[in-house]
Tab-separated table of C-alpha atoms in Angstrom:
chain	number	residue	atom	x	y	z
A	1	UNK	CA	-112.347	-34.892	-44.918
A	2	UNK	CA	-114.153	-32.798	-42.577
A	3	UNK	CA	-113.170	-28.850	-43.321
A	4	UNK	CA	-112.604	-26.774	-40.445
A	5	UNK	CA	-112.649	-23.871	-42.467
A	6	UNK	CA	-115.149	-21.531	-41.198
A	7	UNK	CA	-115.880	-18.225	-42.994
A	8	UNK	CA	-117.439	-15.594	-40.978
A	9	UNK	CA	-120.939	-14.645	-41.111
A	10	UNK	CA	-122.348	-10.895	-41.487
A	11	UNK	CA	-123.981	-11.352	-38.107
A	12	UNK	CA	-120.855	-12.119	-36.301
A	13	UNK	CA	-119.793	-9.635	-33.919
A	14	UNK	CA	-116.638	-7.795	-34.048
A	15	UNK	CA	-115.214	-10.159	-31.201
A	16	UNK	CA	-116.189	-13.262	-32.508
A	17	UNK	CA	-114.559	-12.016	-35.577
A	18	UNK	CA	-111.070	-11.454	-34.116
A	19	UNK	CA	-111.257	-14.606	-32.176
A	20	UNK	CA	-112.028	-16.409	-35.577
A	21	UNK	CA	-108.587	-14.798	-36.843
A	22	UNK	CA	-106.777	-15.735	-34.265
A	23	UNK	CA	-108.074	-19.260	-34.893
A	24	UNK	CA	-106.898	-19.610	-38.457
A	25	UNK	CA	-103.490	-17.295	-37.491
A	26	UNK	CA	-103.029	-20.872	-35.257
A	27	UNK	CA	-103.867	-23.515	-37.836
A	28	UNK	CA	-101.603	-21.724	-40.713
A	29	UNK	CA	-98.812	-21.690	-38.096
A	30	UNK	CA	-98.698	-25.679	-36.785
A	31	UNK	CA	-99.301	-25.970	-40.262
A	32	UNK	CA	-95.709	-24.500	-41.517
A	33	UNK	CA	-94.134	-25.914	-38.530
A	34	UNK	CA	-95.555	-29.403	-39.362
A	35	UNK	CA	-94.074	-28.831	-43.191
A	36	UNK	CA	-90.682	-27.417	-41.607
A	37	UNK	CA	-88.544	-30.387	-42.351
A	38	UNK	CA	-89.322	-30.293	-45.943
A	39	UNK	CA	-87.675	-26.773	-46.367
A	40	UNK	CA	-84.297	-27.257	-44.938
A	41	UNK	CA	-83.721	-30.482	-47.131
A	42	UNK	CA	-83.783	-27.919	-49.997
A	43	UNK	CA	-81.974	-24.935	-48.067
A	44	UNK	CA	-78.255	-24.669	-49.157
A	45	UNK	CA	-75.585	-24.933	-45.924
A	46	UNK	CA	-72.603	-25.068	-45.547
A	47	UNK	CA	-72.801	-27.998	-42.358
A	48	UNK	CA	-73.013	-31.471	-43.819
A	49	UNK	CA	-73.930	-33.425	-40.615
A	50	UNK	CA	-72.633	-36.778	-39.775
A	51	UNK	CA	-73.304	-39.796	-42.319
A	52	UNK	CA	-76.098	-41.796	-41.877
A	53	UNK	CA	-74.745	-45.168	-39.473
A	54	UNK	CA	-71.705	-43.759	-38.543
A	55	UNK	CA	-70.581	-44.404	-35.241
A	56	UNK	CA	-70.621	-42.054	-32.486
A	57	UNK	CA	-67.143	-40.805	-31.160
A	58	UNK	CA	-66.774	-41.160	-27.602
A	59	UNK	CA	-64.852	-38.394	-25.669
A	60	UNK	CA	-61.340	-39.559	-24.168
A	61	UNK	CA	-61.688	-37.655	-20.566
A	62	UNK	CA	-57.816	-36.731	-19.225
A	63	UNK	CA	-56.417	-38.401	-16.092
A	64	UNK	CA	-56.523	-35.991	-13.529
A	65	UNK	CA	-52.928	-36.889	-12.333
A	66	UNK	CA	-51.304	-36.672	-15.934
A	67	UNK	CA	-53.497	-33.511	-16.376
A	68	UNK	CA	-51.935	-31.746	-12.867
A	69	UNK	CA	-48.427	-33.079	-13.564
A	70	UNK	CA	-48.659	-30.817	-17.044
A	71	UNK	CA	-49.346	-27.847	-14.907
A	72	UNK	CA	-46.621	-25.977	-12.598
A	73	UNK	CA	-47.276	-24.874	-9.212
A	74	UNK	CA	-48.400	-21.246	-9.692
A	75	UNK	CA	-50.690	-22.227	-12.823
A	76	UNK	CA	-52.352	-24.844	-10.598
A	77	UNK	CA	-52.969	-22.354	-7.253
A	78	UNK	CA	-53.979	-19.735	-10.110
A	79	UNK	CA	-56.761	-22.620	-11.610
A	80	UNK	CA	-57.453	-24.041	-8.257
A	81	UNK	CA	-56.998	-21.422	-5.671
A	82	UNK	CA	-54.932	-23.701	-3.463
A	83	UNK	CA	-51.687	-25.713	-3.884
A	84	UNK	CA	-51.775	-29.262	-5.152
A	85	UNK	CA	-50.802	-30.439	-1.936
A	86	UNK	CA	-53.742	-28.911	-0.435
A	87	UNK	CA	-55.692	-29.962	-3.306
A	88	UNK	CA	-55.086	-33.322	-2.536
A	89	UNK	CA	-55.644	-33.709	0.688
A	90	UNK	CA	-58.871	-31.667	0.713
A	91	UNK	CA	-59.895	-34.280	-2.133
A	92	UNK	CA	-59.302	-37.085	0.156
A	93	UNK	CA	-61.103	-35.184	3.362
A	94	UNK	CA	-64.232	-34.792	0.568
A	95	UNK	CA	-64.167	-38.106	-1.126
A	96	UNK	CA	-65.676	-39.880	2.095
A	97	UNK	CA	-68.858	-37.805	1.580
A	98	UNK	CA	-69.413	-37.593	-1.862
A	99	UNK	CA	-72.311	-39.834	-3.161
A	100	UNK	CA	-71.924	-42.866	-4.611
A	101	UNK	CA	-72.973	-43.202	-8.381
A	102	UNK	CA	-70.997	-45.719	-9.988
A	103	UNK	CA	-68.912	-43.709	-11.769
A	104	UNK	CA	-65.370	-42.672	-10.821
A	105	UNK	CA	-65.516	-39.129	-11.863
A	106	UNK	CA	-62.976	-37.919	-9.377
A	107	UNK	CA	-59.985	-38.869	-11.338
A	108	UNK	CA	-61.085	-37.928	-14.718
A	109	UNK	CA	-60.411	-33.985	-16.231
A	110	UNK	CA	-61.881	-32.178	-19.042
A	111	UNK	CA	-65.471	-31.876	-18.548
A	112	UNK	CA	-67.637	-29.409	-19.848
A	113	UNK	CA	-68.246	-26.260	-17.665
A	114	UNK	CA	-72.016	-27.397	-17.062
A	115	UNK	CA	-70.736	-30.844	-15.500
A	116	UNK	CA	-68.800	-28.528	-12.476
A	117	UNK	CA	-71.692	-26.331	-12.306
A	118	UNK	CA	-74.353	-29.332	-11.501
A	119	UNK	CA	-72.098	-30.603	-9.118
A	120	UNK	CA	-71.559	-27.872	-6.529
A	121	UNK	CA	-74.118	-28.350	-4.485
A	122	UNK	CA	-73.138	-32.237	-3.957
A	123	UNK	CA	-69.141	-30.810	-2.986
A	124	UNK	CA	-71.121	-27.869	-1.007
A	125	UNK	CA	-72.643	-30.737	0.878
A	126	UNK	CA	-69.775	-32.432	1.333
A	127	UNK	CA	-67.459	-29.601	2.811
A	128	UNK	CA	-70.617	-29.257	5.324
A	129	UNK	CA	-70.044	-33.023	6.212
A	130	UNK	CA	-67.078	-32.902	6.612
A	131	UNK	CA	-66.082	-32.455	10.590
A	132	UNK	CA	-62.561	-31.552	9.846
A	133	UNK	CA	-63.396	-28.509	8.307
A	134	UNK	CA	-65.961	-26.768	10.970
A	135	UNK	CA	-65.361	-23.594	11.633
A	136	UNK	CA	-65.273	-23.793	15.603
A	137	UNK	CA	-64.899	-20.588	18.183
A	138	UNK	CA	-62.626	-21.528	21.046
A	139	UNK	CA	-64.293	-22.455	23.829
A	140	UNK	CA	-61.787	-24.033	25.871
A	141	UNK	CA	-59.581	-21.926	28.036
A	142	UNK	CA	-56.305	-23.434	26.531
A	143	UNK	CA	-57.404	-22.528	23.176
A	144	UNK	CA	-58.416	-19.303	23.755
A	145	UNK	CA	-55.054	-18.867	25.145
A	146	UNK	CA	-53.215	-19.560	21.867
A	147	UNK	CA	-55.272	-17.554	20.193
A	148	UNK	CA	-54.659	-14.834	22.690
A	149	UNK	CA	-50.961	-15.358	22.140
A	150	UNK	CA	-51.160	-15.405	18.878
A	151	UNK	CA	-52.167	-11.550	18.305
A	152	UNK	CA	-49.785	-10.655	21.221
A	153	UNK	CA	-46.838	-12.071	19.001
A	154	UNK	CA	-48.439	-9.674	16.680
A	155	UNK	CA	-48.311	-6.519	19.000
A	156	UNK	CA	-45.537	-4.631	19.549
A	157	UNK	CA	-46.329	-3.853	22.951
A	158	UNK	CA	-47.669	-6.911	24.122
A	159	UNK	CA	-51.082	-6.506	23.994
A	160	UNK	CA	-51.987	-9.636	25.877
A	161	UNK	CA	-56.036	-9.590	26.233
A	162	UNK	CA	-57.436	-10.224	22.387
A	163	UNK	CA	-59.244	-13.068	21.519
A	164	UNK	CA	-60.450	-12.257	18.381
A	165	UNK	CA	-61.292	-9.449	16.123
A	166	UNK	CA	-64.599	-8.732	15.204
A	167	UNK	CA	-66.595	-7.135	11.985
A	168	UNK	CA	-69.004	-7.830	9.299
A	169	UNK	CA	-68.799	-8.724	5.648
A	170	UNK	CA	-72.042	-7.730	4.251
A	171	UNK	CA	-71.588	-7.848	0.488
A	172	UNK	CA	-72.827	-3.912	-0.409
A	173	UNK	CA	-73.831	-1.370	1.800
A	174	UNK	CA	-76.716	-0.816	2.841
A	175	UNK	CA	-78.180	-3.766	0.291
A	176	UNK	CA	-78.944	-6.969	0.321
A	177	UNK	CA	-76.488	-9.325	1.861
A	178	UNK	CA	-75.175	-11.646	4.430
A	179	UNK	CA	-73.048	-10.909	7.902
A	180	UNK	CA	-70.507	-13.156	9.511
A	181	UNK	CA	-67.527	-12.150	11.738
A	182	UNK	CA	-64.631	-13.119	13.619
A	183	UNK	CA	-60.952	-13.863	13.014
A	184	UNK	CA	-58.040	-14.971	14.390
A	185	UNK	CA	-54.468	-13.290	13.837
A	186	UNK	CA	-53.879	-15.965	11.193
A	187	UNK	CA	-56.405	-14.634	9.330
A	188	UNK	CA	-58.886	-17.320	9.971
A	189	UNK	CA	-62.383	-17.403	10.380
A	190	UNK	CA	-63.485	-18.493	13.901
A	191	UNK	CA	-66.747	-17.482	13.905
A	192	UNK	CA	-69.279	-17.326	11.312
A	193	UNK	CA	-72.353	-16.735	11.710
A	194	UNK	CA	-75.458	-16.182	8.699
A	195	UNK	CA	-78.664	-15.139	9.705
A	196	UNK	CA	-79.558	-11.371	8.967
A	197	UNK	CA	-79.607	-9.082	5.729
A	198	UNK	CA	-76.893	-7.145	4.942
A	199	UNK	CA	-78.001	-3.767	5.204
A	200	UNK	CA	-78.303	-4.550	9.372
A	201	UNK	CA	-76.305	-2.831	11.667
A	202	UNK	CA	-73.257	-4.477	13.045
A	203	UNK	CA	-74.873	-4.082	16.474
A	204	UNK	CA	-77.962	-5.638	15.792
A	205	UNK	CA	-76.240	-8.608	13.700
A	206	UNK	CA	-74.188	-9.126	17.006
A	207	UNK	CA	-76.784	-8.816	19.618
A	208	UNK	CA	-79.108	-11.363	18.253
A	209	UNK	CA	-76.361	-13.742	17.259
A	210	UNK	CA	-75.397	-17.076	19.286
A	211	UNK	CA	-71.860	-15.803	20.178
A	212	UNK	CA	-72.643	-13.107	22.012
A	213	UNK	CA	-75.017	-16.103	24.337
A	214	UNK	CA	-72.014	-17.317	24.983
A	215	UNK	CA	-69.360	-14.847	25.984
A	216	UNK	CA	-72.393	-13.475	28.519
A	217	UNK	CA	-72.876	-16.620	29.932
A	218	UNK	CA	-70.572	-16.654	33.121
A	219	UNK	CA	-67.224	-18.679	32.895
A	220	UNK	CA	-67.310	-19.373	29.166
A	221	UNK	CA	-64.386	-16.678	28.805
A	222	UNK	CA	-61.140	-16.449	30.548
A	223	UNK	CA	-61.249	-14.105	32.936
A	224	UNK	CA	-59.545	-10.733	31.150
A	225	UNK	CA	-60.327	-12.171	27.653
A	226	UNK	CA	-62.001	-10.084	24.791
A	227	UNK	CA	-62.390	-9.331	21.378
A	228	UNK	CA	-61.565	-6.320	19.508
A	229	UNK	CA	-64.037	-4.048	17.591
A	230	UNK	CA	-64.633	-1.028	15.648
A	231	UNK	CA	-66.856	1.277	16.720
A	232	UNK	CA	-70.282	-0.112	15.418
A	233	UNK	CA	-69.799	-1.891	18.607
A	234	UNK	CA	-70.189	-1.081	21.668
A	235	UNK	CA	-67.387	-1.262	24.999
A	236	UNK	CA	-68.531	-4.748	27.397
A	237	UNK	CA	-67.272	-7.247	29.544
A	238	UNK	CA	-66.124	-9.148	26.502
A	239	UNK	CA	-65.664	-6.367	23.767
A	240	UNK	CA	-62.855	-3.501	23.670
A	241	UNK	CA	-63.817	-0.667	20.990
A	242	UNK	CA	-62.003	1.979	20.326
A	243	UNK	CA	-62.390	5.840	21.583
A	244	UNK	CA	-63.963	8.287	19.867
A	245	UNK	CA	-63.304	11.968	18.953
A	246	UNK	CA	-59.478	11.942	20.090
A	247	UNK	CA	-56.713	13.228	18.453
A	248	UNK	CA	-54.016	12.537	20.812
A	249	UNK	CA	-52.771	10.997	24.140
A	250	UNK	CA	-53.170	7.450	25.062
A	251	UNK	CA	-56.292	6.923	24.304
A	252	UNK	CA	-54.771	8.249	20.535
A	253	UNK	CA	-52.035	5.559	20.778
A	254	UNK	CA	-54.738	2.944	22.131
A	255	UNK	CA	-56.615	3.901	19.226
A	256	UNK	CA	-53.563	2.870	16.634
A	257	UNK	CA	-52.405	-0.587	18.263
A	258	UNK	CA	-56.359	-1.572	18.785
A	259	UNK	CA	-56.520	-1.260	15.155
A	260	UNK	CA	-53.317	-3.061	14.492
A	261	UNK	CA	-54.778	-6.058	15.975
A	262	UNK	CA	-58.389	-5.623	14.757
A	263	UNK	CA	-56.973	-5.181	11.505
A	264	UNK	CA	-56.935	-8.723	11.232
A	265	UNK	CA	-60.461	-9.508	10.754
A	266	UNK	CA	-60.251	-7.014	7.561
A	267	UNK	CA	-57.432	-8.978	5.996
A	268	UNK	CA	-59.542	-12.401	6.181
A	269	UNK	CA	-62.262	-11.070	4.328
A	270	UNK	CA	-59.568	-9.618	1.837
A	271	UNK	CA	-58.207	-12.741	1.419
A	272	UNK	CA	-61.696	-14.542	1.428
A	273	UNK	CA	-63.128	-12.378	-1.327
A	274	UNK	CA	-59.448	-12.304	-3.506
A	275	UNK	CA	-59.579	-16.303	-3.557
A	276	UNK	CA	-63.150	-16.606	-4.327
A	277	UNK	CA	-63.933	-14.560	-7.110
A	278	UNK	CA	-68.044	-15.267	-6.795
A	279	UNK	CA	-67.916	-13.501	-3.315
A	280	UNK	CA	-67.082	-10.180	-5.320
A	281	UNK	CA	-70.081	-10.148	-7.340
A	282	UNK	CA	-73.686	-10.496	-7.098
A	283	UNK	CA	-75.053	-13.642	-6.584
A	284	UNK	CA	-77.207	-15.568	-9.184
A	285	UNK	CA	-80.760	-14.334	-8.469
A	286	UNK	CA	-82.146	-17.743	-9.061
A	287	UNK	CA	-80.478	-19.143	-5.702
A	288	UNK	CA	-82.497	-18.895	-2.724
A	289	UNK	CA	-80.917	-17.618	0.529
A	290	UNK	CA	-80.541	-21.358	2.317
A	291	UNK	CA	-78.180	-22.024	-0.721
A	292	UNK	CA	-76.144	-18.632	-0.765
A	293	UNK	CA	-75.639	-19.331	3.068
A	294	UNK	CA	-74.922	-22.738	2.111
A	295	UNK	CA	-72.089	-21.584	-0.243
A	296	UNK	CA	-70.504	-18.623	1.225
A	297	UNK	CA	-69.974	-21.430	4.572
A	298	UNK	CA	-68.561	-23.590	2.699
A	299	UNK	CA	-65.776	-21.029	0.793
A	300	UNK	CA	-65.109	-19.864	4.562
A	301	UNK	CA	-64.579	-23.422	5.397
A	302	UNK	CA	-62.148	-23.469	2.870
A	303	UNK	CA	-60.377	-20.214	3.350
A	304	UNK	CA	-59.278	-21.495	6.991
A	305	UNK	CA	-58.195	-24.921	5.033
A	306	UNK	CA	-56.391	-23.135	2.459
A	307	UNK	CA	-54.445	-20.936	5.582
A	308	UNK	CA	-53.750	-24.256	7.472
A	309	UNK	CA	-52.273	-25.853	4.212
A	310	UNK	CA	-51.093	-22.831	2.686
A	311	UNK	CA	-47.583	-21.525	2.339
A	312	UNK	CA	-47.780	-18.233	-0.025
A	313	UNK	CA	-50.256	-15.346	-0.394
A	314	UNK	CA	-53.387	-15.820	-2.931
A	315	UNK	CA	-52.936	-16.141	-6.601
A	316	UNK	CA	-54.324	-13.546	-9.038
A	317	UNK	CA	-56.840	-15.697	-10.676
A	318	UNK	CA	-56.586	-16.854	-14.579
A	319	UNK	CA	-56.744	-13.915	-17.029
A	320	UNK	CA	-60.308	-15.382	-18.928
A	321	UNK	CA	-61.929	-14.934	-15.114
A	322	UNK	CA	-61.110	-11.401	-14.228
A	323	UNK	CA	-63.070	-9.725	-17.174
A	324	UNK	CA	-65.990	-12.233	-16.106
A	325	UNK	CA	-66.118	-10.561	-12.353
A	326	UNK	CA	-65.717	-7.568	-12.969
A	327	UNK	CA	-68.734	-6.987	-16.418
A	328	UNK	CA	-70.883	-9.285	-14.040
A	329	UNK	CA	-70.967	-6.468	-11.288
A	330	UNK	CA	-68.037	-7.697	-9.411
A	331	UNK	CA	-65.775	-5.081	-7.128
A	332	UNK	CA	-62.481	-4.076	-8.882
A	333	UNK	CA	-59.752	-4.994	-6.988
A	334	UNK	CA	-56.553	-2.824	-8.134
A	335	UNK	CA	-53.709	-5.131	-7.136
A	336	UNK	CA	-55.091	-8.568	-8.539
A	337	UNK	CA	-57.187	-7.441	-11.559
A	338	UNK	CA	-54.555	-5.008	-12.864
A	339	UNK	CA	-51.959	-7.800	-14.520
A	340	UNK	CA	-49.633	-7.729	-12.262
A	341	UNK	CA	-47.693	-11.492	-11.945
A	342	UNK	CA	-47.321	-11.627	-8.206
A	343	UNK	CA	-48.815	-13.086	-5.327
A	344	UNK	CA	-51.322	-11.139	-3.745
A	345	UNK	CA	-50.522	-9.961	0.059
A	346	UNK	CA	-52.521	-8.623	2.696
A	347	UNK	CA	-50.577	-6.832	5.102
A	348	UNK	CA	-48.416	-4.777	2.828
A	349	UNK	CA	-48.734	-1.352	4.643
A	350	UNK	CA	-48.438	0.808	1.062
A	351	UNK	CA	-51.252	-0.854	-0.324
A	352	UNK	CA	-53.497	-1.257	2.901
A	353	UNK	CA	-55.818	1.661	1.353
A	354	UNK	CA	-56.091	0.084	-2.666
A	355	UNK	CA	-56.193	-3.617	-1.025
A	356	UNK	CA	-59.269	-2.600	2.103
A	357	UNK	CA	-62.387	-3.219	0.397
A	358	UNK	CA	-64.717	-0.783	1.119
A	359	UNK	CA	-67.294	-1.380	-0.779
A	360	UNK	CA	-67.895	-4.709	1.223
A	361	UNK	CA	-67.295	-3.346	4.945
A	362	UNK	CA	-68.776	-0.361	7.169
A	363	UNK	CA	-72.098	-0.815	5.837
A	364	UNK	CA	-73.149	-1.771	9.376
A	365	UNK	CA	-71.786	1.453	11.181
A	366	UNK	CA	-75.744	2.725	11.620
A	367	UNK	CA	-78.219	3.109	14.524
A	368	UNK	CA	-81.044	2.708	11.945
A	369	UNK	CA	-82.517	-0.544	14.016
A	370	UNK	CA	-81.428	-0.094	17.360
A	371	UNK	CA	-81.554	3.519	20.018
A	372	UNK	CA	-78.988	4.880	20.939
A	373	UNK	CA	-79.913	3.504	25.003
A	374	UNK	CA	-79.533	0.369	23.955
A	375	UNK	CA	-75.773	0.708	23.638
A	376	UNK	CA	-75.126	2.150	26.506
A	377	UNK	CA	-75.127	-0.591	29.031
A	378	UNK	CA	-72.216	-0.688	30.425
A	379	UNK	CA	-71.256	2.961	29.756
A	380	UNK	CA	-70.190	3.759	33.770
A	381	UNK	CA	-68.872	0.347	34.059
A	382	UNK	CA	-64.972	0.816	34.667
A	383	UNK	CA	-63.831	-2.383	35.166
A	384	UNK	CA	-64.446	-2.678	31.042
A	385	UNK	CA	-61.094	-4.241	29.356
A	386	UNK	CA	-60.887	-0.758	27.271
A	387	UNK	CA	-60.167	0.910	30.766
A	388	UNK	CA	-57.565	-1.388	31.914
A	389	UNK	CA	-55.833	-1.324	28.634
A	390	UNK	CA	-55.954	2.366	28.843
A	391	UNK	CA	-54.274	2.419	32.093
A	392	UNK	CA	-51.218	0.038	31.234
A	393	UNK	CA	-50.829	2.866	28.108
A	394	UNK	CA	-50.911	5.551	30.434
A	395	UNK	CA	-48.332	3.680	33.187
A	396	UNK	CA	-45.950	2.824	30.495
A	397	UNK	CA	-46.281	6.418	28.688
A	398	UNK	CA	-47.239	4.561	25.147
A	399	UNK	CA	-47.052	6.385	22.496
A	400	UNK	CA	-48.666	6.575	18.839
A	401	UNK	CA	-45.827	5.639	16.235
A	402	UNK	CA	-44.254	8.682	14.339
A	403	UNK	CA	-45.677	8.416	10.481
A	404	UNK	CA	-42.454	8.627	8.170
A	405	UNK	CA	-43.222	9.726	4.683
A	406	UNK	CA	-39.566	9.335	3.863
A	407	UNK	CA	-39.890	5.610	5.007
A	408	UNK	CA	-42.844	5.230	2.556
A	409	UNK	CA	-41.113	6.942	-0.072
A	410	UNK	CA	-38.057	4.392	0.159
A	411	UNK	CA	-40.268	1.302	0.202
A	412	UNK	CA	-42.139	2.718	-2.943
A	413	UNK	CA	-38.642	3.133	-4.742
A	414	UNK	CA	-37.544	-0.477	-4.171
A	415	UNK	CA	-40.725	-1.725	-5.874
A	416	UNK	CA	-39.915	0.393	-8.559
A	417	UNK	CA	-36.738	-0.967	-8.806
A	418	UNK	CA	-37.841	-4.217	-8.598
A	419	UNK	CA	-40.311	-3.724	-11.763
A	420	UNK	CA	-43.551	-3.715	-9.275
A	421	UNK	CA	-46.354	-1.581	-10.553
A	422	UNK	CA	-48.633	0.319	-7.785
């Protein structure tokens, strides 16, 4: 046998020399691996491995329906985020566009963890397929109606012009992110739209964005019609802000039923992020941005199907997922992560501070890429809907409601009472 053994020579350099090392470093090691087997038959253990020819075991998967009949209805919405009506019926909207692979996987329970995991993409697809859950902005004037009368029935005084509320989730301020706005008083979303970074302005993100094409374009909304914004926007045709630097009058009580209404937009992304326990934490790095978009959609699509087939608040979710968000880098939130066995609420006034998640919002409330001309427009324009709402304040002598700490202090004591922890 040939020996490949070469001994240096007392020319050889000092490279050649290391590269010679590094040569026989490489034989020694496949050497040892090649021999590896023969240690472990000698190494004591305590595992003694299956017998030679016995027969594999296969894994008895659990019926789906026997496995949800074990569980009751808050352990299921707690597991699944929805209840098992909704479940079921979302299961038969997504069956028609799931692939076929010859295997009837839908019914069966048990899996491992990675089995979910290499499927999302194919239920992501299918949620996208699916026509009955697009997220659609009403474009018809009846529809915009009921949503119209939907926050007046929300408005104490009758506020009859808002379409919609408007803001942006962007995931951290002033990092990397995602925007998409618009709500309805139910707290759905009815416009959502992907497209720039998070750490854009609000503005910007609504300037460039296909919804504001099409509340310029002449006749698409009722005449009178707007939405409602916070002050990273600016006052138009189709957009009523809310005045700044005021500590009093109408345009103070404006101020406080504008945000009453607007407030709306804030609870959807509350309960969109307290359902969906990915959306408070940072996304996997190895996802490119087509497939984050992808996802968040698709959980928006099924926040509005979870409202429309929903009849209680949003379950805290099971205890072995909370510690997982929150060492992961997820936001904290105080009512839900805190062990408290209720369902989780949105427009509980005590809590409205603890619940608003500020880590999430604002981060678009910047003139950082835009001037300062380019929002004023329509700045002499009076015929703006914030000016005709201000007037109907000022002819009905509207008024800011009084704040009553003693109020606050009773509704604190019944929770105590009723063994609620703040």
């Amino acid at each position: 046998m040939k020996n490949h053994y070469i001994s240096p020579t007392v020319t050889a350099d000092k490279h050649e020399f290391e590269l010679y090392q590094s040569s026989l470093l490489s034989q020694v090691s496949a050497a040892i691996a090649s021999t590896s087997n023969f240690f472990y038959l000698d190494r004591d253990s305590n595992y003694e491995g299956r017998i030679p020819g016995a027969l594999g075991v296969k894994r008895t998967r659990l019926n789906i329906d026997e496995y949800v009949a074990r569980l009751d209805d808050r352990n299921f919405r707690r597991k699944y985020r929805m209840d098992k009506e909704a479940f079921w019926l979302l299961l038969d909207i997504l069956s028609q566009h799931m692939p076929e692979t010859g295997e009837n996987k839908e019914r069966v329970h048990g899996v491992n963890e990675d089995e979910p995991l290499k499927n999302v993409w194919v239920v992501v697809y299918a949620i996208h397929a699916s026509s009955e859950l697009d997220i659609k902005f009403p474009e018809t004037y009846t529809a915009q109606a009921e949503c119209v009368q939907g926050f007046k029935s929300k408005s104490s005084i009758n506020i009859d012009c808002c379409l919609g509320a408007i803001n942006v989730f962007c995931g951290r301020k002033m990092k990397y992110g995602l925007n998409m706005m618009g709500g309805d008083s139910r707290r759905r979303l009815i416009w959502v739209e992907i497209n720039m970074p998070g750490a854009v302005s609000d503005f910007y993100a609504f300037d460039h964005s296909s919804l504001k094409k099409k509340l310029e374009r002449e006749g698409f909304l009722r005449p009178g019609y707007c939405l409602f914004g916070d002050n990273a926007y600016v006052n138009a045709l189709y957009m009523c802000t809310r005045w700044k630097n005021v500590s009093g009058g109408p345009k103070d009580a404006m101020n406080f039923f504008h945000s009453s209404l607007r407030i709306c937009i804030e609870c959807a992304f509350g309960i969109l992020v307290h359902r969906w326990g990915i959306l408070r934490k940072p996304m996997p790095v190895n996802l490119s941005v087509q497939k984050i978009s992808s996802l968040v959609l698709a959980l928006c699509k099924l926040h509005n199907f979870c409202i429309d087939n929903a009849s209680v608040g949003v379950e805290r979710p099971e205890d072995a997922g909370i510690p997982n968000i929150v060492v992961e880098g997820g936001l904290f939130l105080p009512r839900m992560d805190n062990g408290r066995q209720c369902v989780w609420e949105c427009d509980t006034n005590i809590y409205s501070q603890s619940d608003r998640l500020n880590e999430f919002l604002d981060g678009g409330a910047h003139m950082d890429d835009h001037t300062r001309s380019e929002r004023r427009r329509y700045r002499y324009d009076r015929d703006l809907p914030c000016y005709r709402i201000l007037n109907y304040f000022e002819e009905q002598a509207l008024e800011r409601p009084e704040y009553s700490a003693r109020s606050l202090a009773e509704q604190r004591m019944e929770l105590d009472e009723a063994g609620v922890r703040m």
